[in-house]
CSV table of C-alpha atoms and ligand atoms in Angstrom, one decimal:
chain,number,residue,atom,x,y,z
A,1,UNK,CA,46.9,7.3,1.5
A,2,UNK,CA,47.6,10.5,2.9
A,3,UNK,CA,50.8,10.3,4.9
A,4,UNK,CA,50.4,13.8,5.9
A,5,UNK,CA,48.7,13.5,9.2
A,6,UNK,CA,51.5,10.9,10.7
A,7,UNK,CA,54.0,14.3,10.3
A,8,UNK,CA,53.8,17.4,12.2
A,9,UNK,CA,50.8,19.7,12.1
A,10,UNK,CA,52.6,22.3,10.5
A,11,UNK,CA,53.1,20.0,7.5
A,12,UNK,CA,49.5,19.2,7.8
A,13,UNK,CA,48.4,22.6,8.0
A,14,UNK,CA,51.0,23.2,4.2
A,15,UNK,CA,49.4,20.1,2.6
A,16,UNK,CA,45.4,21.5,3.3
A,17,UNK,CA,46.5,25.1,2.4
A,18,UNK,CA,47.5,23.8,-1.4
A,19,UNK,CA,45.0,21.6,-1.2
A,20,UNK,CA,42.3,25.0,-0.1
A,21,UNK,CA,43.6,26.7,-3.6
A,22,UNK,CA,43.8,24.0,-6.0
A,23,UNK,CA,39.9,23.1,-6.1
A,24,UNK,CA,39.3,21.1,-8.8
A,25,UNK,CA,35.4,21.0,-9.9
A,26,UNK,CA,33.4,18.9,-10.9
A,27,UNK,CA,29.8,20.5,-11.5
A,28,UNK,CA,26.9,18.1,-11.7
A,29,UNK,CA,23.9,20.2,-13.0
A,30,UNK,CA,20.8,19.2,-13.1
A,31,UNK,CA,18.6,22.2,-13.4
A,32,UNK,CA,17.6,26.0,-13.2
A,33,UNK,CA,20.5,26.4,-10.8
A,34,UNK,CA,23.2,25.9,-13.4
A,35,UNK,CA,22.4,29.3,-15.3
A,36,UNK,CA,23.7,30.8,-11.9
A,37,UNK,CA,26.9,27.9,-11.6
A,38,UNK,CA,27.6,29.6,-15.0
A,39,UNK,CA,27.3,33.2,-13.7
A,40,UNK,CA,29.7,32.0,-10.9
A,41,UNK,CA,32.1,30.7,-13.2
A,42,UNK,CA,31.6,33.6,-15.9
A,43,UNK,CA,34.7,36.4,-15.4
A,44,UNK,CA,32.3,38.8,-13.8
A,45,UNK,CA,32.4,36.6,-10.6
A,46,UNK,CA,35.3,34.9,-11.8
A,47,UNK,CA,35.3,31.7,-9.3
A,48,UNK,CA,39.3,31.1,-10.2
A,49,UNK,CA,40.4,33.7,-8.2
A,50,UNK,CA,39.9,31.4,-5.8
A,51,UNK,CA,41.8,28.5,-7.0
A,52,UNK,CA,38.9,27.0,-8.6
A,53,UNK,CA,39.4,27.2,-11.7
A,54,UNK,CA,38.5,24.3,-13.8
A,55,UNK,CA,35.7,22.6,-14.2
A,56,UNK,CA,36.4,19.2,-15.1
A,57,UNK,CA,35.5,16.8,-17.5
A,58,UNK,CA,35.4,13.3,-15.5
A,59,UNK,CA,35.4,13.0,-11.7
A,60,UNK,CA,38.0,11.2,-12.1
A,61,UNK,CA,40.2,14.2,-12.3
A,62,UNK,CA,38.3,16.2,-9.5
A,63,UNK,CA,38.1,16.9,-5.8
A,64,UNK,CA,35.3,18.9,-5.5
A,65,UNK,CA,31.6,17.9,-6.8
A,66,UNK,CA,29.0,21.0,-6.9
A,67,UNK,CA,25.5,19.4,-7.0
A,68,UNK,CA,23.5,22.1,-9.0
A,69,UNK,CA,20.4,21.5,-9.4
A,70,UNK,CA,17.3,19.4,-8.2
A,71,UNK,CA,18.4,15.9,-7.5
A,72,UNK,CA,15.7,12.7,-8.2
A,73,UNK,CA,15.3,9.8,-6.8
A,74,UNK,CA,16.5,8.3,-10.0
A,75,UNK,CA,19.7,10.4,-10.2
A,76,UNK,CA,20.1,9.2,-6.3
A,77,UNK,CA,22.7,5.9,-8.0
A,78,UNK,CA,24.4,7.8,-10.6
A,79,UNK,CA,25.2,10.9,-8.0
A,80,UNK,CA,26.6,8.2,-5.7
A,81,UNK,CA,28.7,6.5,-8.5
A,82,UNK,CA,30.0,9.8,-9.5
A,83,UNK,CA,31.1,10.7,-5.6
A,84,UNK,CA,33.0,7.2,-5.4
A,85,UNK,CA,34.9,7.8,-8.2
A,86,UNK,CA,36.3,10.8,-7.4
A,87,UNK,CA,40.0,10.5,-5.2
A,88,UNK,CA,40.2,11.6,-1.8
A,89,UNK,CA,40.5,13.9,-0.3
A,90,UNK,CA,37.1,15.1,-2.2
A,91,UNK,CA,34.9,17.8,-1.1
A,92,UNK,CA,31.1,18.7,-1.4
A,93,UNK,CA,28.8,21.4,-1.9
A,94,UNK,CA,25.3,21.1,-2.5
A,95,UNK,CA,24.4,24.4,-5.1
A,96,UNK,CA,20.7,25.4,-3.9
A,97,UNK,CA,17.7,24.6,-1.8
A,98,UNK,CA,17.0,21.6,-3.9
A,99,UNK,CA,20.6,20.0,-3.6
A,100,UNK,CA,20.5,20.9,0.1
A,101,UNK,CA,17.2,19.9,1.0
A,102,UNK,CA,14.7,19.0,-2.0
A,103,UNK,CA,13.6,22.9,-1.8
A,104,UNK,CA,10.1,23.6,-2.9
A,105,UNK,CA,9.3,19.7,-4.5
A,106,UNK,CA,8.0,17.7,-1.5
A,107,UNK,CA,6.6,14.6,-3.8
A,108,UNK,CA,7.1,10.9,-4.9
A,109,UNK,CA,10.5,11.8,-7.5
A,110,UNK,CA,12.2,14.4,-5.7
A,111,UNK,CA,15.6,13.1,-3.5
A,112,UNK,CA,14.8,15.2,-0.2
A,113,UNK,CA,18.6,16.7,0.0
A,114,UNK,CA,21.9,15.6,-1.9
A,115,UNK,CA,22.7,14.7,1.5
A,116,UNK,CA,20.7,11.7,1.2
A,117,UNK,CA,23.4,9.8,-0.9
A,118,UNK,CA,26.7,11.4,-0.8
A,119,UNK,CA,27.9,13.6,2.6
A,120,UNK,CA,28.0,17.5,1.7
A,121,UNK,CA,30.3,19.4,3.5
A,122,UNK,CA,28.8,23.0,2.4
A,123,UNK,CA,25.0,24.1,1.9
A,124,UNK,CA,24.1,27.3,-0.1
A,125,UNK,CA,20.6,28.5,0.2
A,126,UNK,CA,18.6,30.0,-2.2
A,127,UNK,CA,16.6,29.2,-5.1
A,128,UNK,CA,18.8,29.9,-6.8
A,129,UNK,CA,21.6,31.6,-4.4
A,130,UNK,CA,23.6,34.4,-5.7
A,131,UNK,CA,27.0,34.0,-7.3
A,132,UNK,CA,28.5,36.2,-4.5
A,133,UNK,CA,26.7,33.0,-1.8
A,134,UNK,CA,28.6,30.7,-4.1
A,135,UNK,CA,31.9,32.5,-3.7
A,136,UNK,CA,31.0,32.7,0.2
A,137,UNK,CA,30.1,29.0,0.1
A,138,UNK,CA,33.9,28.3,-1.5
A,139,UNK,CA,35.3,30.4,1.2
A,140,UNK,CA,33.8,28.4,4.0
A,141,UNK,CA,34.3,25.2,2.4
A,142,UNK,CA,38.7,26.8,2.0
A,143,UNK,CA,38.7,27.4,6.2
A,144,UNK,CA,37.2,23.9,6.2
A,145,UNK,CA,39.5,22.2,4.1
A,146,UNK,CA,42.2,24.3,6.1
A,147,UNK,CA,41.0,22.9,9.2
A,148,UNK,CA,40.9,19.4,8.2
A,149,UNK,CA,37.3,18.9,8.7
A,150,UNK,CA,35.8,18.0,5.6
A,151,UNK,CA,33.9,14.7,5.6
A,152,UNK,CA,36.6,12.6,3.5
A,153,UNK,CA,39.5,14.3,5.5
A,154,UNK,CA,37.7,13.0,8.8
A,155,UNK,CA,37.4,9.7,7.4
A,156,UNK,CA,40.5,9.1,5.9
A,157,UNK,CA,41.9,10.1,9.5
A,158,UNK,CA,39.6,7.4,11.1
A,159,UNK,CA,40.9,4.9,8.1
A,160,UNK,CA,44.3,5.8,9.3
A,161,UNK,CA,43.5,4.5,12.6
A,162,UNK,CA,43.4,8.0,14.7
A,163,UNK,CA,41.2,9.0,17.3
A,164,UNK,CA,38.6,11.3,15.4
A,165,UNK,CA,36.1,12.6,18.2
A,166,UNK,CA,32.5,11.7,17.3
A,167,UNK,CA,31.0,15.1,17.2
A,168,UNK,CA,34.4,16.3,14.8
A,169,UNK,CA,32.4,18.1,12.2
A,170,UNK,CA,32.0,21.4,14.2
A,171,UNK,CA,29.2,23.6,12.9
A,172,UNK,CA,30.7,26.4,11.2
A,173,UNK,CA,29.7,29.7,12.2
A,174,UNK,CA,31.0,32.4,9.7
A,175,UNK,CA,29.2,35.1,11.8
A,176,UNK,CA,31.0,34.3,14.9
A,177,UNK,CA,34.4,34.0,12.8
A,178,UNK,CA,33.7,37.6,10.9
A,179,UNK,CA,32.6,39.1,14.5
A,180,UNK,CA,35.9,37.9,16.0
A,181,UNK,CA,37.8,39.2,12.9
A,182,UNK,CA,36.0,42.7,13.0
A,183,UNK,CA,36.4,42.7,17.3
A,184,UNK,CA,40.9,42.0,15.9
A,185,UNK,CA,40.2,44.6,13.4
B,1,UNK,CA,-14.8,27.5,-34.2
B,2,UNK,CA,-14.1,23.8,-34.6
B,3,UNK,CA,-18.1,23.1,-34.5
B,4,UNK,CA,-17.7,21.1,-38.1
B,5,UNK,CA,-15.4,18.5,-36.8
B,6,UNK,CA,-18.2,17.9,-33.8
B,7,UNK,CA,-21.0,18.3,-36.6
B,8,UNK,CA,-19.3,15.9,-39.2
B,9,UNK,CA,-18.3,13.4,-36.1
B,10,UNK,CA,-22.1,13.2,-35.1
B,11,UNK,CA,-23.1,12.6,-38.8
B,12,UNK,CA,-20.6,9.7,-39.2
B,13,UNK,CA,-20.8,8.0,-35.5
B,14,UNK,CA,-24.5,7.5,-35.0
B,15,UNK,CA,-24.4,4.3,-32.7
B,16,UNK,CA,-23.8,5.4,-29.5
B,17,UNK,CA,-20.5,6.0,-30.3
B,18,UNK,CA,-19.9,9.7,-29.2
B,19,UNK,CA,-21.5,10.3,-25.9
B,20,UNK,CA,-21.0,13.4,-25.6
B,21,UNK,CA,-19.8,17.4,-27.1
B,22,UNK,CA,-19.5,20.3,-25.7
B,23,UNK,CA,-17.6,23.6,-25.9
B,24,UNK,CA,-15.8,25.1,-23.5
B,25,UNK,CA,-13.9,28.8,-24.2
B,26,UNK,CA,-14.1,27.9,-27.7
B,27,UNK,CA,-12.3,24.3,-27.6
B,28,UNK,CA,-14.6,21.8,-28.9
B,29,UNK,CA,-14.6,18.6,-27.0
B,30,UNK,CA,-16.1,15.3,-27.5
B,31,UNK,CA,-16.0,12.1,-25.3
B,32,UNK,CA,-15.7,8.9,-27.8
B,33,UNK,CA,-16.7,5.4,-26.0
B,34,UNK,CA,-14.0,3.8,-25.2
B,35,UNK,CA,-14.2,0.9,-28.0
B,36,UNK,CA,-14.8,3.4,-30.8
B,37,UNK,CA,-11.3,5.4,-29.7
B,38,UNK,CA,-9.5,3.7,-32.6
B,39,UNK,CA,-12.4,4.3,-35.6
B,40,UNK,CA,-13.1,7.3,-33.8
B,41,UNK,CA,-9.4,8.2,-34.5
B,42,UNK,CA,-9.0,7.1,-37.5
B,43,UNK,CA,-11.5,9.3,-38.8
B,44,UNK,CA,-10.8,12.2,-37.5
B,45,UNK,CA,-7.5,11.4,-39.1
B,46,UNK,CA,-8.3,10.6,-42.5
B,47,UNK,CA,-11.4,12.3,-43.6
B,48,UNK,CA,-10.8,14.9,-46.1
B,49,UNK,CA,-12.8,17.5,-44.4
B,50,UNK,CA,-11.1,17.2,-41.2
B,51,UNK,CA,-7.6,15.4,-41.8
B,52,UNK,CA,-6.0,16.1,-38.3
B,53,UNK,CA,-2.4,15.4,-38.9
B,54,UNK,CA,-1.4,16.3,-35.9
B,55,UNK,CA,-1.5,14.4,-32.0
B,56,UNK,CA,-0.4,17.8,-29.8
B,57,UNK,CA,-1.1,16.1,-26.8
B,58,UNK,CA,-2.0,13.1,-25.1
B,59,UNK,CA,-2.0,12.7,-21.2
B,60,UNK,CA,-4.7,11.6,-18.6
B,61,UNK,CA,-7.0,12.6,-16.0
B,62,UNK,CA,-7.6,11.2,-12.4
B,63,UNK,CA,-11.4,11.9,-11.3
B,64,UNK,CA,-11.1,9.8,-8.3
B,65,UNK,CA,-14.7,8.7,-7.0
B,66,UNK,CA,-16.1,9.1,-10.3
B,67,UNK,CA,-17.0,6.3,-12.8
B,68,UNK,CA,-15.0,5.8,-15.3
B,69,UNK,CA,-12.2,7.0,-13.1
B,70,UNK,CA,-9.4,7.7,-15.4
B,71,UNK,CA,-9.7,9.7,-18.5
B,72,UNK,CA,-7.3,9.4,-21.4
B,73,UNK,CA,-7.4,13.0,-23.4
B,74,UNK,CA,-6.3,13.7,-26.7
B,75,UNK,CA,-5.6,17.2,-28.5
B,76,UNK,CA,-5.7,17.1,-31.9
B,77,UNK,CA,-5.2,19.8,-34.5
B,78,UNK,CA,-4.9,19.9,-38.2
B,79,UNK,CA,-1.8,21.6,-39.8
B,80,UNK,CA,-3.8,22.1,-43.2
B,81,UNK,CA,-7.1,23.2,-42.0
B,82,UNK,CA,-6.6,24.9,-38.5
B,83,UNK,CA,-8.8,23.2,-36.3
B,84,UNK,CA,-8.6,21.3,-33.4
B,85,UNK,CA,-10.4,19.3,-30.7
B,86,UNK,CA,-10.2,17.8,-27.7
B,87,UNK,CA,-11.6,13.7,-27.0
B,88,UNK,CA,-11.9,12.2,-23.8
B,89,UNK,CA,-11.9,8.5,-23.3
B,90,UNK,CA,-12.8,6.8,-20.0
B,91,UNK,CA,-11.5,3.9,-18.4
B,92,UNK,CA,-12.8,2.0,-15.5
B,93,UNK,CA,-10.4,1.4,-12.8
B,94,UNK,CA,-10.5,-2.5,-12.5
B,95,UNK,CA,-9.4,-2.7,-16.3
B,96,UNK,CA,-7.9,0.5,-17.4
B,97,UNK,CA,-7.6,-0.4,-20.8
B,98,UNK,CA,-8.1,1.9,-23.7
B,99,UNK,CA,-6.3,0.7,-27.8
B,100,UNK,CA,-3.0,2.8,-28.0
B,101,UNK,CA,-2.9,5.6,-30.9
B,102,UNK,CA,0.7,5.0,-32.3
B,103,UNK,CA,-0.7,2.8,-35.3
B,104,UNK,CA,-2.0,6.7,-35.9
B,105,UNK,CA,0.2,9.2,-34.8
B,106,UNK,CA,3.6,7.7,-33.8
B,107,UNK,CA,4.2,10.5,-31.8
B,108,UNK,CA,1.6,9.5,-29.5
B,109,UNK,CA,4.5,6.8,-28.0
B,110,UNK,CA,6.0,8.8,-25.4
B,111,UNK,CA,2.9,10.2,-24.0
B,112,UNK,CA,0.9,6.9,-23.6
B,113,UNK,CA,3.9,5.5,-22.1
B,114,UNK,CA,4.0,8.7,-19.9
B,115,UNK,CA,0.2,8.0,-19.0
B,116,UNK,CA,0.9,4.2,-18.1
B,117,UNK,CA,3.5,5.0,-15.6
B,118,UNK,CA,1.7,7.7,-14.2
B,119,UNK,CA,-1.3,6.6,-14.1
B,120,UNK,CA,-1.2,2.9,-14.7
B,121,UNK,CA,-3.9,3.4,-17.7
B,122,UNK,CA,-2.6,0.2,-20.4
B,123,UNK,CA,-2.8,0.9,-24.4
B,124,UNK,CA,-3.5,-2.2,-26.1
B,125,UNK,CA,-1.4,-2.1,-29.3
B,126,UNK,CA,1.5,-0.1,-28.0
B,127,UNK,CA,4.5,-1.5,-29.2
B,128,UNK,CA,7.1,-1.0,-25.9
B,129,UNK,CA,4.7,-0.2,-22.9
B,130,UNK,CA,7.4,0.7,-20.7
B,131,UNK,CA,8.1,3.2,-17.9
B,132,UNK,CA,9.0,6.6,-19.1
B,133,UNK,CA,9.8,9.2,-16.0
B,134,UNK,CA,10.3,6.5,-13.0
B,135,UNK,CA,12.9,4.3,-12.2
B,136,UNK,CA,11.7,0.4,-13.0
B,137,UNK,CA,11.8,-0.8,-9.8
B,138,UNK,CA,8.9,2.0,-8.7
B,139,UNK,CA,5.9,0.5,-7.4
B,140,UNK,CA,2.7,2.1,-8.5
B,141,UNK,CA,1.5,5.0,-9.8
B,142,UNK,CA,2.4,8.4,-8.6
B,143,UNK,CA,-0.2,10.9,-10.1
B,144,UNK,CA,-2.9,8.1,-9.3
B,145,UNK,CA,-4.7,10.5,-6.7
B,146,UNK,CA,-4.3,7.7,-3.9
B,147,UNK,CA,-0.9,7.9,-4.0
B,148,UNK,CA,0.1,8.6,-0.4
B,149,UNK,CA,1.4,12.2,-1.7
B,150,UNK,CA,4.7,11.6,1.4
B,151,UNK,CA,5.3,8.7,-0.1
B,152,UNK,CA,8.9,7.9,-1.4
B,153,UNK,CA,10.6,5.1,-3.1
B,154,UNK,CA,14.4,5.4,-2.4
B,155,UNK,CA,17.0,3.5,-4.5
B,156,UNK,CA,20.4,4.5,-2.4
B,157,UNK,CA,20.4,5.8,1.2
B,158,UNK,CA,23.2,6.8,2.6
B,159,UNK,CA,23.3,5.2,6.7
B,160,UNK,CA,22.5,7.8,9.1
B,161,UNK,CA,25.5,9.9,10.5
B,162,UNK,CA,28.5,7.8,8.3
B,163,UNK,CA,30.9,10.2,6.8
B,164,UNK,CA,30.8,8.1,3.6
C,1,SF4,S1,17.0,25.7,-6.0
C,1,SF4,FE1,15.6,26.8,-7.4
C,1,SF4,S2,16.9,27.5,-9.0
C,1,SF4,FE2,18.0,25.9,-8.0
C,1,SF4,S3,17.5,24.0,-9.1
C,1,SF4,FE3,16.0,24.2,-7.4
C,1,SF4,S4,14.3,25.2,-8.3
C,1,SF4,FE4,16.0,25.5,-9.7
């Protein structure tokens, strides 16, 4: 398990900024939201300028799993399956109002939010959100993962018997952190 | 347009069998008695005249409060002669039972199993009368019209507020 977090901070703080640029994906798409996913990935938006370049084949061999799409109550065990068999520390966002929240279905097949099985660490609206929301999504999730605070990192800290404050997942606030920026600017 | 395959229906089924026809933006529709569905069917089918090839679609109606309440409609349509029509067959609600149309058209399999999990309607003579769309362990009918519409069935859950 992660030894990192018995060393310094500063080694800490190296490990999550590899870890920030070295996204692997694994893209679980379910519907309409996937043309976009493509878009994102597509060299116009080019998502591996961000270190997130591949897509992969198996979770197996990722650390990041993008729910695209509208999730079912059906799908709930296979999503969950898919989440625990991906290593830690493994990150995820939920790709459009229907991974975040059910969206627009409010009925007897549709999961109300991806959130319902497996935690999600980053939320992109829309229906379906722009590539350049996805690209701002990564971002956020990067400062995240930079500040330890993505579910898995949390929990492997409480694994590793640390004191993790109950309320440790801050809300993230990118309009107070681009406001601050500008105000440095 | 399709007015022969009502006209020659009439002048085969004289007992009762067809209740009624109609027309409705130019799609003829006829609703069969429930224990004719199979002759009715097989007609339609195999007459020369008529020889509707083709099952397009077949999928059921709720009119809750009404008797029969459910309605099992087909769409038929013939490839060779370019016609179709549209039969209704009701079932009551204590025994929604209505004989399955795969002997027929085996595409008809998917749909009927679609309308049994949807609406609980049963085709006697379908060879795996399974769930299509919901999970097994779903209990009832979702498009049944008194199907709380909140209602959800959940297989995995994760526990409030665990990072996990
Ligand atoms: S959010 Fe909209 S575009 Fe995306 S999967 Fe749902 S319905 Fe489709």
């Amino acid at each position: 398990m992660g030894f990192e977090f018995v060393y310094s901070s500063k080694l800490e703080a190296a490990v999550n900024w590899a870890r920030k640029f070295s996204l692997f994906s694994y893209p679980f798409v379910t519907a309409c939201c996937g043309m976009e996913y493509m878009s994102t990935a597509a060299p116009k938006y080019d998502i591996a300028r961000f270190g997130s370049e591949f897509p992969r084949f198996s979770p197996r061999q990722a650390d990041l799993l993008i729910i695209v799409g509208t999730i079912t109550e059906r799908q709930g065990p296979a999503l969950r399956r898919i989440y625990e068999q991906m290593c830690e520390p493994k990150w995820v966002i939920a790709f459009g109002v229907c991974a975040s929240t059910g969206g627009f279905y409010q009925n007897y097949s549709t999961m109300p939010g991806a959130d319902q099985v497996v935690p999600v660490d980053v939320y992109i609206p829309g229906c379906p959100p722009r590539p350049e929301q996805v690209l701002d999504a990564l971002i956020m999730l990067q400062e995240r993962i930079q500040r330890g605070e993505g579910h898995s990192q949390i929990a492997m800290r409480v694994d590793q018997g640390f004191d993790v404050p109950a309320a440790s997942v801050r809300p993230i606030s990118r309009i107070t952190e681009h406001g601050e920026k500008a105000k440095v600017k | 347009m399709a007015q022969l395959v009502l006209d020659r229906l009439l002048a085969q089924f004289g007992g009762g069998e067809i209740i009624k026809t109609g027309s409705q933006h130019g799609n003829e529709w006829a609703r069969i008695r429930p224990d004719a569905w199979t002759a009715v069917c097989t007609f339609l089918r195999d007459d020369p005249t008529l020889s509707m090839e083709m099952l397009t679609d077949l999928t059921c109606v709720d009119r809750f409060g009404d008797e029969p309440r459910f309605d099992v409609v087909v769409h038929l349509y013939s490839v060779s002669k370019k016609h179709r029509v549209r039969l209704y067959g009701g079932v009551p609600e204590e025994n929604p039972l209505i004989d399955s149309l795969v002997p027929l058209w085996p595409g008809a399999d998917w749909p009927e199993r679609e309308a049994y999990d949807l609406y609980g309607v049963r085709f006697a003579g379908h060879p795996d009368l399974r769930r299509l769309l919901m999970y097994p362990e779903f209990i009832g009918h979702p498009l049944r019209k008194d199907y709380p519409k909140e209602k959800r069935q959940p297989l995995v859950r994760r526990q409030a507020g665990s990072l996990d």
